């Protein structure tokens, strides 16, 4: 008996009702809901009608309906018509709002038999409409064609709109400190269509009002953010296996530039550097806000100062370009993307200022507020994967070309990664600093903390010996780090 | 022969006279409900008047012209000789479309006529209304078409990005106004109407003075006097018009700027037409409407459809049920600010900050300084009270002999062509023939893209009348989607709606929303004016394929219960058979 009740094939209300009175009632709730909550379908008002637009709801949610009463006005390809209900009951939930379009045969509302069931119907409506939320057409009918999304990447947007990275409150002078959103009529319309929350959009129109292009830019930013893989450390993104997912704009740009990088003749030189002294120094000055990244950048900059050729680059294939400043770019993984905030004049700025600067840059990077000169003026790049336990790896020297098709995407700084970076001669991959058993020159075996660095360089300007000498200098500085704190 | 000429001339003005003055009516009345009692809703007002005024409702004959006889023809050769003891038979104060129409008809009737104008000939319609606005709308219609890539593609056309030169557009409007003004002036001159320059004032019965106030004023006598001084844009208090960022239609028609974001206060005819112009030229528009619904004054069903086509898909949003209590022009780097209060609770609702505001809240009669006190007449909110024959009523409720008022100044129906028709009606009366104008037969049009037009009653008005008088009404509708010509033009959007009496086939109202609606309405307005019944007009033949078939179908789909003339059926049946036979032989229809 119970088994029979659990079956989803119990079809009629009457039999269920009778069973409810039995003391050993085990009817699952869901079965009951389906029996008493009816769907109101988009009717076919003409032989050629495939979908209908809801002109207006004559009844609103919670209204009592009696059989034959007009509930909704539907616009077909021919005319507007009132649609009547075939049952008595209560209009529990409207699933397609006024102005929405639904395929013929798909559910547009739910009808509950009694007022008690309205709440259940509402939750049912939510279940049903959520997968199709952006398209407004109900998912109930298998034939319902999805309304084409405005932006190809935007399909999953509805679920992520609230987490959209579009930040900073509107700065309109009349916005009462951000309480009021001032947006032009078309901007408001677009925002509704593209599912963009205006309160998070920065206006670029007169007096800081939000205009259409701001909304469009925000929608693109959301689309890109959606396409981004999730943050490192968080759960890996759910990818549908067996599917082909096209590149986002950013991924496309990276792909192009990586292929282009093959046009640069690079070679790699590695070196193991003992970091015991550096670690000791770090421990000592850490309370003063000094970070390891700043220390490494500082050491690299000091070494670069002694070997200007490593800080040079080849822009035209015919000449050396010796950069006047030593700007150390440090790659940072952020939101699954990659950005290279630049510590400018790292050789000249003292370690404490450099650390403060670094903190500021990282904060800005995470808030996606880095200015172009803060991430694209590096003359040498540091890439550190040591925190993941990686002991050695090598980096690809980015070609440093500007790709024009990504420039329109002002909102997303990720797109500039590998794209508008300064042309550089070399990039250094830094591995983890690990305790290592080493044989010392005095013939003894000891334990030292070592890290491996691996420099990728453009052989057109940088030769093996240059790189070797640079690494030797760097090792000396790190192994005897007193110069770092001068 | 001559009368034919004069017909074209006089009808030229109603053609140029579009909706402009009328737009005023609906929005002004509804917008400032707090200032005006509801009965002053001009449309309703005039209609109520029309119900009571014309007892023979549908049969009241409009413009029943005398068959041209030799006497009239002769008189056309010049401005007639005045009656004994008067300088003129007829003096008209105001040379707008109303005064012009009256003057032309007066000359035709052999009256010695003078027209007094203190500004330029042509009045609001020609200089600051329907005429220049039609020029702007002609531009906006083309822009709209060229910008609609989908529309062009469906024709197989490829057009590069459409742009416009603001000054060029403004010049087109200005040139058109100049041209029409010259036409009007020339038509008056060629007929020998004396154009007297200056402000006209009534100084006593049958006595008018004109000229610059306090300087070289001349007093003339006339057997009859028509006041046709028209109206000016109505600006509610609290609104500061600077002519640059807060403007009225007078300024907007000069198109000195195309603001990025403009608020239009009032969503009647004026507001709608300007929203069409501004959005086509790239502006974004916000409507501020005092009533709960946009487009008051239109048949609700037409208004709803029009909103779906003219408002919702365009760069327009709106606030309904709110008054704009204070509007401050842009200055010192601050935008135009508009304070809105709830129309019902009077509580502050919102503040808008935009680039410009257009005040389209209707029009106010221009009746100051007319010397009405000299004949003991008191205006009602500026309007001059008149009876159904346009005879001016004094403060005691008695008729002022020989004094008439036509057009916007009497507020019966603020449309250029209505003023002209009223003028003609007055001339008929003063030349000895009683005449009452049936205002229910006067069409109105709004020249948006697509256009909206109407004549007679709206559905709610018809239902009210039906209930009061105890008859049934019928509604028939046809769609432009089924019309070959409309589809050929890719303009299938639109409907025509007929409100009628099934018992006797009387046409109560026709409303059209769709391509060329303004031109299509005249078949219906003529039918109402001439008292033609549906059972008769449905047999009139329309050329195929034309848009007029939308109206043809409309009449044919009406279900009348009157006795059918079987003889006509037989003729038609034969004709149809003949036609379908012929059709088979023709390769192209």
Coordinates of N, CA and C in Angstrom, one line a residue, chain B residues 43 46-47 51 413 439-444 454-459 461 499 507-511 521 525 528:
Chain B
X43 N -11.9 67.5 -24.8 CA -12.5 66.5 -25.7 C -13.9 66.2 -25.2
X46 N -16.4 69.0 -25.5 CA -16.9 69.3 -26.8 C -17.9 68.2 -27.2
X47 N -17.6 67.0 -26.7 CA -18.4 65.9 -27.1 C -19.8 66.0 -26.4
X51 N -23.3 66.2 -28.1 CA -24.5 65.3 -27.9 C -25.7 66.1 -27.8
X413 N -13.1 72.8 -29.4 CA -12.3 71.7 -30.0 C -11.1 72.4 -30.5
X439 N -19.6 68.8 -34.3 CA -18.2 68.5 -33.9 C -17.8 67.1 -33.8
X440 N -18.8 66.2 -33.7 CA -18.6 64.8 -33.7 C -18.0 64.3 -35.0
X441 N -18.2 65.1 -36.1 CA -17.7 64.7 -37.4 C -16.3 65.2 -37.7
X442 N -15.7 65.9 -36.7 CA -14.4 66.5 -37.0 C -13.3 65.5 -36.6
X443 N -12.5 65.1 -37.5 CA -11.5 64.1 -37.2 C -10.3 64.8 -36.5
X444 N -9.5 64.0 -35.8 CA -8.3 64.5 -35.2 C -7.2 63.4 -35.5
X454 N -8.7 59.7 -35.3 CA -10.0 59.3 -34.7 C -11.1 60.3 -35.1
X455 N -12.3 59.9 -35.0 CA -13.4 60.8 -35.2 C -14.6 60.2 -34.4
X456 N -15.4 61.1 -33.9 CA -16.5 60.7 -33.1 C -16.2 60.3 -31.7
X457 N -16.9 59.3 -31.2 CA -16.8 58.9 -29.8 C -15.8 57.9 -29.6
X458 N -15.2 57.8 -28.4 CA -14.3 56.7 -28.0 C -15.3 55.6 -27.4
X459 N -14.7 54.4 -27.2 CA -15.6 53.4 -26.8 C -16.3 53.7 -25.4
X461 N -17.0 56.6 -24.1 CA -18.0 57.6 -24.3 C -19.2 57.1 -25.0
X499 N -17.0 51.9 -33.9 CA -18.0 51.9 -32.8 C -19.3 52.3 -33.5
X507 N -22.8 55.3 -37.5 CA -21.4 55.3 -37.1 C -21.2 56.3 -35.9
X508 N -20.7 55.7 -34.8 CA -20.5 56.6 -33.6 C -19.1 57.1 -33.5
X509 N -18.2 56.2 -33.9 CA -16.8 56.6 -33.8 C -15.9 55.7 -34.6
X510 N -14.8 56.2 -35.1 CA -13.8 55.4 -35.8 C -12.4 55.8 -35.3
X511 N -11.6 54.8 -34.9 CA -10.3 55.1 -34.4 C -9.3 54.2 -35.2
X521 N -8.8 58.4 -42.1 CA -10.0 58.7 -41.2 C -11.1 59.4 -42.0
X525 N -15.1 60.2 -41.3 CA -15.6 61.5 -40.8 C -16.6 62.0 -41.8
X528 N -19.8 60.3 -41.2 CA -20.5 60.8 -40.0 C -21.1 62.2 -40.3

